Coordinates of C-alpha atoms and ligand atoms in Angstrom, one line a residue:
Chain B
X17 CA 207.4 -65.1 34.2
X18 CA 206.3 -62.9 37.1
X19 CA 206.7 -59.5 35.5
X20 CA 206.7 -57.7 38.8
X21 CA 209.3 -59.7 40.5
X22 CA 212.0 -57.6 42.1
X23 CA 215.3 -57.5 40.2
X24 CA 218.6 -57.1 42.1
X25 CA 220.2 -54.3 40.3
X26 CA 223.2 -53.8 42.5
X27 CA 226.6 -54.5 41.0
X28 CA 229.9 -55.0 42.9
X29 CA 232.6 -53.1 40.9
X30 CA 236.3 -52.8 41.8
X31 CA 235.6 -53.1 45.5
X32 CA 232.7 -50.7 45.4
X33 CA 229.0 -51.3 45.1
X34 CA 227.0 -49.6 42.3
X35 CA 223.4 -49.5 43.4
X36 CA 222.6 -50.1 39.8
X37 CA 224.7 -50.4 36.7
X38 CA 223.8 -47.1 35.0
X39 CA 226.4 -44.3 35.3
X40 CA 226.8 -41.1 33.3
X41 CA 229.9 -40.6 31.1
X42 CA 232.6 -38.1 31.8
X43 CA 232.4 -34.7 30.0
X44 CA 228.7 -35.1 29.1
X45 CA 227.4 -34.4 32.5
X46 CA 229.5 -31.5 33.9
X47 CA 229.6 -31.9 37.7
X48 CA 226.0 -32.9 37.8
X49 CA 224.3 -29.6 38.6
X50 CA 222.7 -29.0 35.2
X51 CA 221.1 -32.4 34.7
X52 CA 220.4 -32.5 38.4
X53 CA 217.6 -30.1 37.7
X54 CA 215.9 -32.7 35.5
X55 CA 216.2 -35.8 37.7
X56 CA 217.4 -37.1 41.0
X57 CA 221.1 -37.8 40.8
X58 CA 220.6 -40.3 43.6
X59 CA 219.1 -42.7 41.0
X60 CA 222.4 -43.1 39.2
X61 CA 224.9 -45.9 39.8
X62 CA 227.7 -43.4 39.5
X63 CA 228.5 -39.9 38.1
X64 CA 231.8 -39.7 36.1
X65 CA 232.6 -36.0 36.3
X66 CA 234.0 -33.8 33.6
X67 CA 237.7 -34.5 33.0
X68 CA 239.9 -32.8 35.6
X69 CA 243.5 -31.6 35.3
X70 CA 245.8 -30.2 38.0
X71 CA 245.6 -26.6 36.8
X72 CA 242.4 -25.0 35.3
X73 CA 242.2 -25.3 31.6
X74 CA 240.4 -23.0 29.2
X75 CA 239.8 -25.6 26.5
X76 CA 239.7 -25.1 22.7
X77 CA 238.2 -22.2 20.8
X78 CA 234.8 -22.7 19.1
X79 CA 233.3 -24.3 17.1
X80 CA 233.7 -27.3 19.4
X81 CA 230.9 -29.4 18.1
X82 CA 229.7 -30.8 14.8
X83 CA 226.8 -33.1 14.1
X84 CA 227.4 -36.3 12.1
X85 CA 225.1 -39.1 11.0
X86 CA 223.8 -40.5 14.3
X87 CA 226.7 -39.0 16.2
X88 CA 228.7 -35.9 17.0
X89 CA 232.2 -34.7 17.0
X90 CA 233.4 -32.7 20.0
X91 CA 236.6 -30.8 20.7
X92 CA 236.0 -29.3 24.1
X93 CA 239.7 -29.7 25.0
X94 CA 239.3 -30.6 28.7
X95 CA 238.0 -27.2 29.8
X96 CA 237.8 -27.5 33.6
X97 CA 238.3 -25.5 36.7
X98 CA 241.1 -27.7 38.0
X99 CA 241.0 -30.5 40.6
X100 CA 241.2 -28.2 43.6
X101 CA 238.3 -26.1 42.5
X102 CA 236.4 -29.3 41.8
X103 CA 237.0 -30.5 45.4
X104 CA 236.1 -27.2 46.9
X105 CA 233.1 -26.1 44.7
X106 CA 231.6 -29.2 43.1
X107 CA 232.2 -32.3 45.2
X108 CA 230.2 -31.2 48.2
X109 CA 227.2 -30.8 45.9
X110 CA 227.6 -34.2 44.4
X111 CA 228.0 -35.7 47.9
X112 CA 224.5 -34.6 48.7
X113 CA 223.2 -37.5 46.5
X114 CA 223.3 -41.2 47.0
X115 CA 225.5 -42.0 44.1
X116 CA 229.2 -42.8 43.6
X117 CA 231.5 -40.0 42.4
X118 CA 234.1 -41.0 39.9
X119 CA 236.8 -38.4 39.2
X120 CA 238.0 -38.4 35.6
X121 CA 241.6 -37.3 35.4
X122 CA 244.0 -36.2 32.6
X123 CA 247.6 -35.1 32.7
X124 CA 250.4 -34.0 30.4
X125 CA 252.9 -36.1 32.3
X126 CA 252.9 -39.3 34.4
X127 CA 253.7 -37.1 37.5
X128 CA 250.6 -35.0 36.9
X129 CA 248.4 -38.1 36.8
X130 CA 250.0 -39.3 40.0
X131 CA 249.6 -35.9 41.7
X132 CA 245.9 -35.8 40.7
X133 CA 245.4 -39.3 42.1
X134 CA 246.7 -38.3 45.5
X135 CA 244.8 -35.0 45.6
X136 CA 241.5 -36.5 44.5
X137 CA 241.6 -39.6 46.7
X138 CA 242.4 -37.4 49.7
X139 CA 239.6 -35.2 48.6
X140 CA 237.1 -38.0 49.0
X141 CA 236.0 -39.2 45.6
X142 CA 234.9 -42.9 45.4
X143 CA 236.9 -43.9 42.3
X144 CA 239.4 -42.5 39.8
X145 CA 238.9 -42.8 36.1
X146 CA 242.2 -42.3 34.3
X147 CA 241.7 -40.7 31.0
X148 CA 244.6 -41.8 28.8
X149 CA 242.4 -41.5 25.8
X150 CA 241.4 -37.9 25.2
X151 CA 241.7 -37.0 21.5
X152 CA 241.3 -33.3 21.9
X153 CA 244.5 -32.1 23.6
X154 CA 248.0 -31.8 22.3
X155 CA 250.1 -33.3 25.0
X156 CA 249.4 -36.5 27.0
X157 CA 245.9 -37.7 26.5
X158 CA 245.7 -40.1 23.6
X159 CA 249.5 -40.5 23.5
X160 CA 249.4 -42.4 26.7
X161 CA 246.5 -44.5 25.6
X162 CA 247.9 -45.8 22.4
X163 CA 251.2 -47.1 23.7
X164 CA 250.9 -50.1 26.1
X165 CA 254.1 -49.1 28.0
X166 CA 253.0 -45.6 28.5
X167 CA 249.5 -46.7 29.6
X168 CA 251.1 -49.1 32.1
X169 CA 253.4 -46.4 33.4
X170 CA 250.5 -44.0 34.0
X171 CA 248.5 -46.8 35.6
X172 CA 251.3 -47.7 38.0
X173 CA 252.0 -44.1 39.0
X174 CA 248.3 -43.5 39.7
X175 CA 248.0 -46.8 41.7
X176 CA 250.9 -45.8 43.9
X177 CA 249.2 -42.6 44.9
X178 CA 245.5 -43.6 44.8
X179 CA 243.7 -44.6 47.9
X180 CA 240.5 -45.4 46.0
X181 CA 239.9 -47.9 43.1
X182 CA 241.5 -47.0 39.8
X183 CA 239.6 -47.4 36.5
X184 CA 241.5 -46.8 33.3
X185 CA 239.7 -45.4 30.3
X186 CA 240.8 -46.9 27.0
X187 CA 240.6 -45.4 23.6
X188 CA 239.3 -47.3 20.6
X189 CA 241.9 -45.5 18.4
X190 CA 244.3 -48.5 18.7
X191 CA 245.0 -51.5 16.6
X192 CA 244.6 -54.0 19.5
X193 CA 242.5 -53.0 22.4
X194 CA 243.1 -56.4 24.1
X195 CA 246.8 -55.6 24.3
X196 CA 246.0 -52.2 26.0
X197 CA 243.6 -53.9 28.4
X198 CA 246.3 -56.4 29.4
X199 CA 248.9 -53.7 29.8
X200 CA 246.9 -51.7 32.3
X201 CA 245.7 -54.9 34.1
X202 CA 249.3 -56.0 34.7
X203 CA 250.1 -52.4 35.9
X204 CA 247.5 -52.8 38.7
X205 CA 244.3 -51.2 37.3
X206 CA 241.2 -52.1 39.3
X207 CA 238.8 -51.6 36.4
X208 CA 238.5 -50.5 32.8
X209 CA 236.1 -48.1 31.2
X210 CA 235.7 -48.0 27.4
X211 CA 235.3 -46.6 25.0
X212 CA 236.4 -42.9 24.7
X213 CA 235.6 -41.2 21.5
X214 CA 236.9 -42.1 18.0
X215 CA 239.0 -39.4 16.3
X216 CA 237.0 -38.0 13.4
X217 CA 236.7 -34.9 11.2
X218 CA 234.2 -33.0 9.2
X219 CA 234.8 -30.5 6.4
X220 CA 232.5 -27.7 5.3
X221 CA 232.5 -28.1 1.5
X222 CA 231.5 -24.5 0.9
X223 CA 234.3 -22.9 2.9
X224 CA 236.7 -25.9 2.4
X225 CA 237.5 -25.6 6.1
X226 CA 237.2 -28.1 8.9
X227 CA 233.9 -27.6 10.8
X228 CA 235.7 -27.7 14.2
X229 CA 238.3 -25.1 15.1
X230 CA 240.8 -27.7 15.9
X231 CA 240.2 -29.7 12.8
X232 CA 239.6 -33.1 14.3
X233 CA 237.4 -34.1 17.2
X234 CA 236.0 -37.1 19.1
X235 CA 233.1 -39.0 17.7
X236 CA 230.4 -40.1 20.1
X237 CA 226.8 -41.2 20.0
X238 CA 224.9 -44.2 18.4
X239 CA 227.3 -44.1 15.4
X240 CA 230.1 -45.6 17.5
X241 CA 228.1 -48.2 19.4
X242 CA 229.1 -51.2 17.3
X243 CA 232.7 -50.3 17.7
X244 CA 232.3 -49.8 21.4
X245 CA 230.5 -53.2 21.8
X246 CA 233.3 -54.9 19.9
X247 CA 235.9 -53.2 22.1
X248 CA 234.2 -54.3 25.3
X249 CA 233.9 -57.8 24.0
X250 CA 237.6 -58.0 23.1
X251 CA 238.7 -56.4 26.4
X252 CA 236.4 -58.7 28.5
X253 CA 238.0 -61.8 26.9
X254 CA 241.5 -60.4 27.5
X255 CA 241.4 -59.5 31.2
X256 CA 239.6 -60.3 34.4
X257 CA 238.9 -56.7 35.3
X258 CA 235.4 -55.3 35.7
X259 CA 234.4 -53.1 32.8
X260 CA 232.3 -50.0 32.5
X261 CA 231.0 -50.0 28.9
X262 CA 230.0 -46.9 27.0
X263 CA 229.6 -45.5 23.5
X264 CA 226.3 -44.6 21.9
X265 CA 224.0 -46.1 24.6
X266 CA 220.6 -44.6 24.1
X267 CA 218.1 -47.2 25.3
X268 CA 218.0 -50.2 27.6
X269 CA 218.6 -52.7 24.7
X270 CA 221.8 -50.9 23.9
X271 CA 222.9 -51.2 27.5
X272 CA 222.1 -55.0 27.5
X273 CA 224.3 -55.4 24.4
X274 CA 227.2 -54.0 26.5
X275 CA 226.5 -56.3 29.4
X276 CA 226.3 -59.3 27.2
X277 CA 229.6 -58.4 25.6
X278 CA 231.1 -58.4 29.1
X279 CA 230.5 -55.0 30.7
X280 CA 229.5 -54.9 34.4
X281 CA 228.3 -51.4 34.4
X282 CA 227.4 -48.9 31.6
X283 CA 227.7 -45.2 31.1
X284 CA 225.4 -42.9 29.2
X285 CA 226.8 -39.8 27.5
X286 CA 225.7 -38.3 24.2
X287 CA 222.2 -39.7 24.6
X288 CA 221.6 -37.1 27.3
X289 CA 221.8 -34.3 24.8
X290 CA 218.8 -35.6 23.1
X291 CA 216.9 -36.9 26.1
X292 CA 217.8 -35.3 29.4
X293 CA 216.4 -38.2 31.4
X294 CA 217.9 -41.0 29.3
X295 CA 219.8 -42.6 32.2
X296 CA 216.5 -43.1 34.0
X297 CA 214.6 -44.6 31.1
X298 CA 217.6 -46.9 30.5
X299 CA 217.6 -48.0 34.1
X300 CA 213.8 -48.6 34.0
X301 CA 214.2 -50.4 30.7
X302 CA 216.9 -52.6 32.1
X303 CA 214.7 -53.6 35.0
X304 CA 211.8 -54.5 32.7
X305 CA 214.2 -56.4 30.4
X306 CA 215.2 -58.5 33.4
X307 CA 211.6 -59.1 34.5
X308 CA 210.5 -60.1 31.1
X309 CA 213.4 -62.5 30.7
X310 CA 213.1 -64.0 34.2
X311 CA 216.4 -62.6 35.4
X312 CA 216.5 -61.9 39.1
X313 CA 220.0 -60.5 39.3
X314 CA 221.4 -58.1 36.7
X315 CA 224.9 -59.4 37.2
X316 CA 224.0 -62.6 35.4
X317 CA 223.8 -60.7 32.2
X318 CA 227.5 -59.8 32.2
X319 CA 229.3 -61.8 29.6
X320 CA 226.2 -64.0 29.0
X321 CA 226.7 -63.8 25.3
X322 CA 225.9 -67.1 23.6
X323 CA 228.5 -68.1 21.1
Chain Z
X1 CA 208.5 -31.4 27.1
X2 CA 206.2 -32.5 24.3
X3 CA 204.4 -29.7 22.5
X4 CA 201.8 -29.7 19.8
X5 CA 202.1 -27.6 16.7
X6 CA 199.2 -25.2 16.4
X7 CA 200.2 -23.5 13.2
X8 CA 203.2 -23.2 10.9
X9 CA 203.3 -20.4 8.4
X10 CA 205.6 -18.9 5.8
X11 CA 206.0 -15.2 6.6
X12 CA 208.3 -15.0 3.6
X13 CA 210.1 -17.6 1.4
X14 CA 212.8 -19.4 3.4
X15 CA 211.4 -18.6 6.8
X16 CA 208.8 -20.2 9.1
X17 CA 206.5 -18.9 11.8
X18 CA 205.8 -21.8 14.2
X19 CA 203.3 -21.7 17.0
X20 CA 203.1 -24.5 19.6
X21 CA 200.9 -25.3 22.6
X22 CA 203.0 -25.9 25.8
X23 CA 202.0 -27.5 29.1
X24 CA 200.4 -25.4 31.7
X25 CA 203.4 -26.2 33.8
X26 CA 205.8 -24.5 31.3
X27 CA 208.0 -21.8 32.7
X28 CA 207.3 -18.2 31.7
X29 CA 210.0 -17.4 29.1
X30 CA 212.0 -14.2 29.3
X31 CA 212.9 -12.4 26.1
X32 CA 216.2 -13.7 24.8
X33 CA 215.7 -17.2 26.1
X34 CA 215.6 -20.1 23.7
X35 CA 214.1 -23.6 23.3
X36 CA 216.3 -26.5 22.3
X37 CA 214.2 -28.4 19.8
X38 CA 214.6 -32.0 18.7
X39 CA 214.3 -32.3 14.9
X40 CA 213.2 -35.8 14.2
X41 CA 214.8 -39.2 14.7
X42 CA 217.4 -38.7 11.9
X43 CA 219.1 -35.8 13.6
X44 CA 221.0 -36.4 16.8
X45 CA 221.3 -32.9 18.2
X46 CA 218.5 -30.5 19.1
X47 CA 218.4 -27.0 17.5
X48 CA 218.4 -23.8 19.5
X49 CA 215.7 -21.3 18.5
X50 CA 214.8 -18.1 20.4
X51 CA 211.4 -17.6 21.8
X52 CA 209.9 -15.0 19.5
X53 CA 206.7 -14.5 21.4
X54 CA 204.5 -16.1 24.0
X55 CA 200.9 -16.0 25.2
X56 CA 200.9 -17.2 28.8
X57 CA 197.2 -17.4 29.1
X58 CA 196.7 -19.6 26.0
X59 CA 199.9 -21.5 26.6
X60 CA 201.3 -20.7 23.2
X61 CA 205.0 -20.2 22.3
X62 CA 206.1 -18.8 18.9
X63 CA 209.3 -19.2 16.9
X64 CA 210.3 -17.4 13.7
X65 CA 213.3 -18.9 12.0
X66 CA 215.1 -19.2 8.7
X67 CA 215.7 -22.5 6.9
X68 CA 219.4 -23.2 7.1
X69 CA 219.8 -26.9 6.9
X70 CA 218.1 -30.2 7.8
X71 CA 217.0 -29.2 11.3
X72 CA 215.3 -26.0 10.5
X73 CA 213.8 -27.6 7.3
X74 CA 212.4 -30.4 9.5
X75 CA 210.8 -27.9 11.8
X76 CA 209.4 -25.9 8.9
X77 CA 207.7 -29.0 7.6
X78 CA 205.7 -29.7 10.8
X79 CA 201.9 -29.5 10.4
X80 CA 199.3 -28.5 12.9
X81 CA 198.6 -31.4 15.3
X82 CA 202.2 -32.8 15.0
X83 CA 204.2 -33.0 18.2
X84 CA 207.7 -31.7 18.9
X85 CA 210.0 -32.4 21.8
X86 CA 211.6 -29.3 23.2
X87 CA 213.6 -28.3 26.2
X88 CA 213.1 -24.8 27.6
X89 CA 213.0 -22.0 28.1
X90 CA 216.7 -22.1 28.5
X91 CA 219.5 -19.6 29.1
X92 CA 219.8 -16.0 30.4
X93 CA 217.5 -13.5 28.7
X94 CA 217.5 -9.7 28.1
X95 CA 217.0 -7.2 30.9
X96 CA 213.5 -5.8 30.2
X97 CA 212.5 -2.9 32.5
X98 CA 209.3 -1.1 31.4
X99 CA 209.8 1.6 34.0
X100 CA 212.2 4.6 33.5
X101 CA 213.8 5.6 30.3
X102 CA 213.0 3.6 27.1
X103 CA 215.1 0.7 25.9
X104 CA 216.5 0.6 22.4
X105 CA 216.1 -2.7 20.5
X106 CA 218.6 -3.4 17.7
X107 CA 217.9 -6.3 15.4
X108 CA 219.6 -7.6 12.3
X109 CA 218.1 -10.1 9.9
X110 CA 217.0 -13.3 11.6
X111 CA 218.2 -11.9 14.9
X112 CA 214.9 -9.9 15.0
X113 CA 212.6 -12.6 16.4
X114 CA 213.6 -12.4 20.1
X115 CA 213.2 -8.7 20.1
X116 CA 209.4 -9.1 19.6
X117 CA 209.2 -10.8 23.0
X118 CA 211.4 -8.1 24.4
X119 CA 209.1 -5.4 23.1
X120 CA 206.1 -7.2 24.6
X121 CA 207.8 -7.4 28.0
X122 CA 208.8 -3.7 27.8
X123 CA 205.1 -2.9 27.3
X124 CA 205.6 0.0 24.9
X125 CA 208.8 1.4 26.6
X126 CA 210.9 0.4 23.6
X127 CA 212.2 1.9 20.4
X128 CA 213.5 -0.4 17.7
X129 CA 216.0 -0.3 14.9
X130 CA 215.5 -3.2 12.5
X131 CA 218.0 -3.9 9.7
X132 CA 217.7 -6.4 6.9
X133 CA 219.8 -7.2 3.8
X134 CA 216.8 -6.3 1.6
X135 CA 213.0 -5.8 2.0
X136 CA 212.0 -9.3 0.9
X137 CA 214.0 -10.7 3.8
X138 CA 212.3 -8.7 6.4
X139 CA 210.3 -10.4 9.2
X140 CA 208.0 -9.2 12.0
X141 CA 208.3 -5.5 11.0
X142 CA 204.6 -4.6 11.4
X143 CA 204.3 -6.4 14.8
X144 CA 207.4 -4.8 16.2
X145 CA 206.2 -1.4 14.9
X146 CA 202.9 -1.8 16.7
X147 CA 204.6 -2.8 20.0
X148 CA 207.3 -0.1 20.0
X149 CA 206.9 3.7 20.6
X150 CA 209.2 4.3 17.7
X151 CA 210.6 2.0 14.9
X152 CA 213.3 2.7 12.3
X153 CA 214.1 0.4 9.4
X154 CA 217.2 0.1 7.3
X155 CA 218.6 -2.2 4.7
X156 CA 221.8 -2.9 2.8
X157 CA 220.2 -2.0 -0.5
X158 CA 217.8 0.7 0.5
X159 CA 214.7 -1.4 -0.4
X160 CA 213.4 -1.1 3.2
X161 CA 213.9 2.1 5.2
X162 CA 217.1 3.9 4.9
X163 CA 220.2 2.5 3.1
X164 CA 222.6 2.0 5.9
X165 CA 223.8 -0.4 8.6
X166 CA 221.9 -0.9 11.8
X167 CA 224.6 0.5 14.0
X168 CA 224.5 3.8 12.1
X169 CA 220.9 4.2 12.9
X170 CA 221.5 3.1 16.5
X171 CA 224.2 5.8 16.8
X172 CA 221.8 8.5 15.7
X173 CA 219.0 7.4 18.0
X174 CA 221.5 7.2 20.9
X175 CA 222.4 10.8 20.3
X176 CA 218.8 11.9 20.3
X177 CA 217.3 10.0 23.3
X178 CA 218.6 8.9 26.7
X179 CA 218.0 5.2 26.6
X180 CA 218.2 2.8 29.6
X181 CA 220.0 0.2 27.6
X182 CA 220.5 -1.3 24.1
X183 CA 219.4 -4.9 23.5
X184 CA 220.8 -6.4 20.3
X185 CA 220.5 -9.6 18.4
X186 CA 221.8 -10.3 14.9
X187 CA 225.0 -11.2 13.0
X188 CA 228.2 -10.9 15.0
X189 CA 229.7 -7.9 13.0
X190 CA 226.5 -6.0 13.6
X191 CA 226.5 -6.9 17.3
X192 CA 230.0 -5.7 17.6
X193 CA 229.3 -2.4 15.8
X194 CA 226.1 -1.8 17.9
X195 CA 228.1 -2.6 21.1
X196 CA 230.7 0.0 20.1
X197 CA 228.0 2.6 19.4
X198 CA 226.5 2.0 22.8
X199 CA 229.8 2.1 24.5
X200 CA 230.7 5.4 22.8
X201 CA 227.3 6.8 24.1
X202 CA 227.9 5.4 27.6
X203 CA 224.7 3.3 27.4
X204 CA 224.7 -0.3 28.7
X205 CA 224.3 -2.9 26.0
X206 CA 223.3 -6.6 26.0
X207 CA 224.0 -8.8 23.0
X208 CA 222.6 -12.3 22.2
X209 CA 225.3 -14.6 20.9
X210 CA 225.1 -17.8 18.9
X211 CA 227.3 -20.9 19.1
X212 CA 226.9 -24.5 18.1
X213 CA 225.4 -26.5 21.0
X214 CA 225.0 -30.0 22.1
X215 CA 223.3 -30.3 25.5
X216 CA 221.9 -26.8 25.7
X217 CA 221.8 -26.9 29.5
X218 CA 225.4 -26.1 30.5
X219 CA 226.8 -29.6 31.0
X220 CA 228.9 -30.4 28.0
X221 CA 230.9 -27.1 27.3
X222 CA 230.4 -27.4 23.6
X223 CA 229.0 -23.9 23.2
X224 CA 232.0 -21.9 24.4
X225 CA 232.4 -18.2 23.6
X226 CA 235.1 -15.8 24.9
X227 CA 233.7 -13.6 27.6
X228 CA 235.1 -11.8 30.6
X229 CA 237.6 -9.2 29.5
X230 CA 238.1 -7.8 33.0
X231 CA 238.3 -11.1 34.9
X232 CA 240.8 -12.6 32.5
X233 CA 239.6 -14.1 29.3
X234 CA 237.6 -17.3 29.9
X235 CA 235.2 -19.4 27.9
X236 CA 231.6 -19.1 29.0
X237 CA 228.7 -21.2 27.9
X238 CA 226.3 -19.6 25.4
X239 CA 223.5 -21.9 26.5
X240 CA 223.6 -21.3 30.2
X241 CA 225.7 -18.1 30.9
X242 CA 224.1 -16.6 27.8
X243 CA 222.9 -16.4 25.1
X244 CA 222.5 -12.8 26.3
X245 CA 225.7 -11.3 27.6
X246 CA 226.8 -7.8 28.8
X247 CA 228.4 -6.5 25.6
X248 CA 231.3 -5.0 27.6
X249 CA 232.4 -8.5 28.6
X250 CA 232.4 -10.1 25.2
X251 CA 235.8 -10.7 23.5
X252 CA 234.9 -9.9 19.9
Ligands
LIG409 C1 220.5 -19.1 21.3 C2 220.2 -19.2 19.8 C3 219.0 -18.7 19.3 C4 218.7 -18.9 18.0 N1 217.5 -18.4 17.5 C5 217.2 -18.4 16.2 C6 215.9 -17.9 15.7 O1 215.1 -17.4 16.5 N2 215.7 -18.0 14.4 C7 216.6 -18.5 13.5 O2 216.3 -18.5 12.3 N3 217.7 -19.1 14.0 C8 218.1 -19.0 15.3 N4 219.3 -19.6 15.7 C9 220.1 -20.3 14.7 C10 219.6 -21.7 14.6 O3 219.9 -22.4 15.8 C11 220.3 -22.4 13.4 O4 220.0 -21.8 12.2 C12 220.0 -23.9 13.3 O5 220.5 -24.6 14.5 C13 220.5 -24.5 12.1 O6 220.2 -25.9 12.1 P1 220.1 -26.7 10.7 O7 220.0 -28.1 10.9 O8 218.9 -26.1 9.9 O9 221.4 -26.2 9.9 P2 222.8 -26.8 9.8 O10 223.7 -25.7 9.4 O11 222.8 -28.0 8.9 O12 223.1 -27.3 11.2 C14 224.2 -28.1 11.5 C15 224.6 -28.0 13.0 O13 225.1 -26.7 13.3 C16 224.3 -26.0 14.2 N5 224.2 -24.6 13.8 C17 224.1 -24.1 12.5 N6 224.0 -22.8 12.5 C18 223.9 -22.4 13.8 C19 223.8 -21.1 14.5 N7 223.7 -20.0 13.8 N8 223.8 -21.1 15.8 C20 223.9 -22.2 16.5 N9 224.0 -23.5 16.0 C21 224.0 -23.5 14.6 C22 223.0 -26.7 14.2 O14 222.3 -26.6 15.4 C23 223.4 -28.1 14.0 O15 223.9 -28.7 15.1 C24 219.6 -19.5 17.1 C25 220.8 -19.9 17.6 C26 221.1 -19.8 18.9 C27 222.4 -20.3 19.4
LIG410 C1 231.2 -33.3 24.9 C2 232.0 -34.5 25.4 C3 233.0 -34.3 26.3 C4 233.7 -35.4 26.8 N1 234.7 -35.2 27.7 C5 235.4 -36.2 28.2 C6 236.3 -36.1 29.3 O1 236.5 -35.0 29.8 N2 237.0 -37.2 29.8 C7 236.7 -38.4 29.3 O2 237.3 -39.4 29.7 N3 235.8 -38.6 28.3 C8 235.1 -37.6 27.8 N4 234.2 -37.8 26.8 C9 233.9 -39.1 26.3 C10 232.7 -39.8 26.9 O3 232.9 -39.9 28.3 C11 232.4 -41.1 26.3 O4 233.5 -42.0 26.5 C12 232.1 -41.1 24.8 O5 231.4 -39.9 24.5 C13 231.3 -42.3 24.3 O6 230.0 -42.4 25.0 P1 228.7 -41.8 24.3 O7 228.6 -42.2 22.9 O8 227.6 -42.4 25.2 O9 228.8 -40.3 24.5 C14 233.4 -36.7 26.3 C15 232.4 -36.8 25.4 C16 231.7 -35.8 24.9 C17 230.6 -36.0 23.9
LIG411 S1 225.6 -26.7 24.8 FE1 226.4 -28.0 26.4 S2 227.2 -26.5 27.7 FE2 226.2 -25.3 26.2

């Protein structure tokens, strides 16, 4: 094989074009400013920004993080400045880079999700990522994501107001992810992203108290990768929607697993905390993987699992 | 950045004194800033450790820390020649103004290390109060004494210096000398008591807070602490907005 042959890394996704399939996962990347000091955000396929709500949210009291074997629990609780402040103070900065901006949204009610969709599409984001899967807040969040009818209702409401593609983010904390995928597809979703974190818990055996202030938190990192790959695989077989796969991706081979399972793009989250330039090494590694395997177009890997 | 371990010593049982060689391109650390250090392949999260000292010419950074769990034990086991992966210097440091009135450093236990770099940056214009549970747990006492114009020691059991808490000594010194500010690092109850003493004396106070971190750079919001009494209580990030905060703004 010609190891230096150019590989076409661009991926069409829900009517948009990702210049490459590597995005960063919501909540692990803020609004881009911090990691923007370590690498050029213009190298990313997309930035999924920190989860936004209509009104600012203070989030949960600390401790908000606990380490686990090859993973971590977080209970940030959707701390964010609110969608309007995001549009005013953060989006212009992100717009300075050649990358897609995906607004991740959460609401306590269907109406809030719809209002966010209107506000943010008018505000000029490229895509919406509807978080119906956050385990760290009391109302809404995970509730919408574990019941197919509620998930469909949120999706429909968002689609009515959105003027950009709508990607729905699914939770692994369900019995049948394929059923959830079908529900949001029928409700008009343009894409899926999965997975969000798994609900977990750690207990300090000396104090006999939970390590996290809120007791439970969302598990992320390499520990959840096999679960995430399985979810992508099952969802990809259930629906025709393009999928952004995530969950524990730390190197290019991890990303390839997701593509083979049926993802079109991938997002890198927790891996950033260990390696601040992980998305770039993953992108470079993906290119080399393609060159070494005689693949000229990254898209051909999607769903190319041999069974 | 990848750094090479130059030396790793045991100043006392349960504590390590680690020196590493950093790139010439490394930023000059301010006192109170920290490095976020990866602790081997088995541990996912980096560990935050304050810069204890630095020698810019030689490109050497120094950390003094207690073994608490697997991360600090991993760091304590590194040998000269080993490499470590660290991010830093990170965060907002202490205000160190060598001109004008002296600065009072108040350290408790394993909160003392960052005050050594503060004393160095203050080039002699510092007094220090160092408190420990007991004499065998003391670290960096001689070095701080040599860098500060005046040093007072105290301990919970009287085995080092006077038998009293750090804030009691701070209160006395604040009554004797007009300080520019108090810089404090140590356990939270001590910080709170020192901040109260400074407030009563009308002297500005900066405290270094700790919180569990993930990213260390301000992106993930894991390290929230309650700060901002005036502006309405909000969560700020210990890693980026701190670890050093104006004591007046901390919600204790
Ligand atoms: C800004 C900052 C500067 C610090 N500087 C020093 C220093 O100079 N010397 C020193 O001895 N210690 C310092 N610490 C505390 C040090 O980070 C912890 O002792 C260390 O992270 C414990 O890791 P472990 O794996 O050994 O222990 P474990 O308790 O097993 O750690 C489990 C998890 O909790 C986190 N954690 C545990 N204790 C703390 C803590 N006190 N603060 C933040 N996270 C914690 C760890 O990082 C890890 O993610 C500092 C902490 C902060 C936030
Ligand atoms: C600290 C933290 C905050 C997160 N915040 C959000 C969020 O606001 N919205 C969201 O949809 N997902 C959020 N997530 C989930 C991630 O986007 C991602 O789905 C999950 O972490 C799995 O990927 P990873 O293992 O690569 O991190 C968060 C994850 C972490 C670790
Ligand atoms: S540790 Fe991520 S914001 Fe502070």
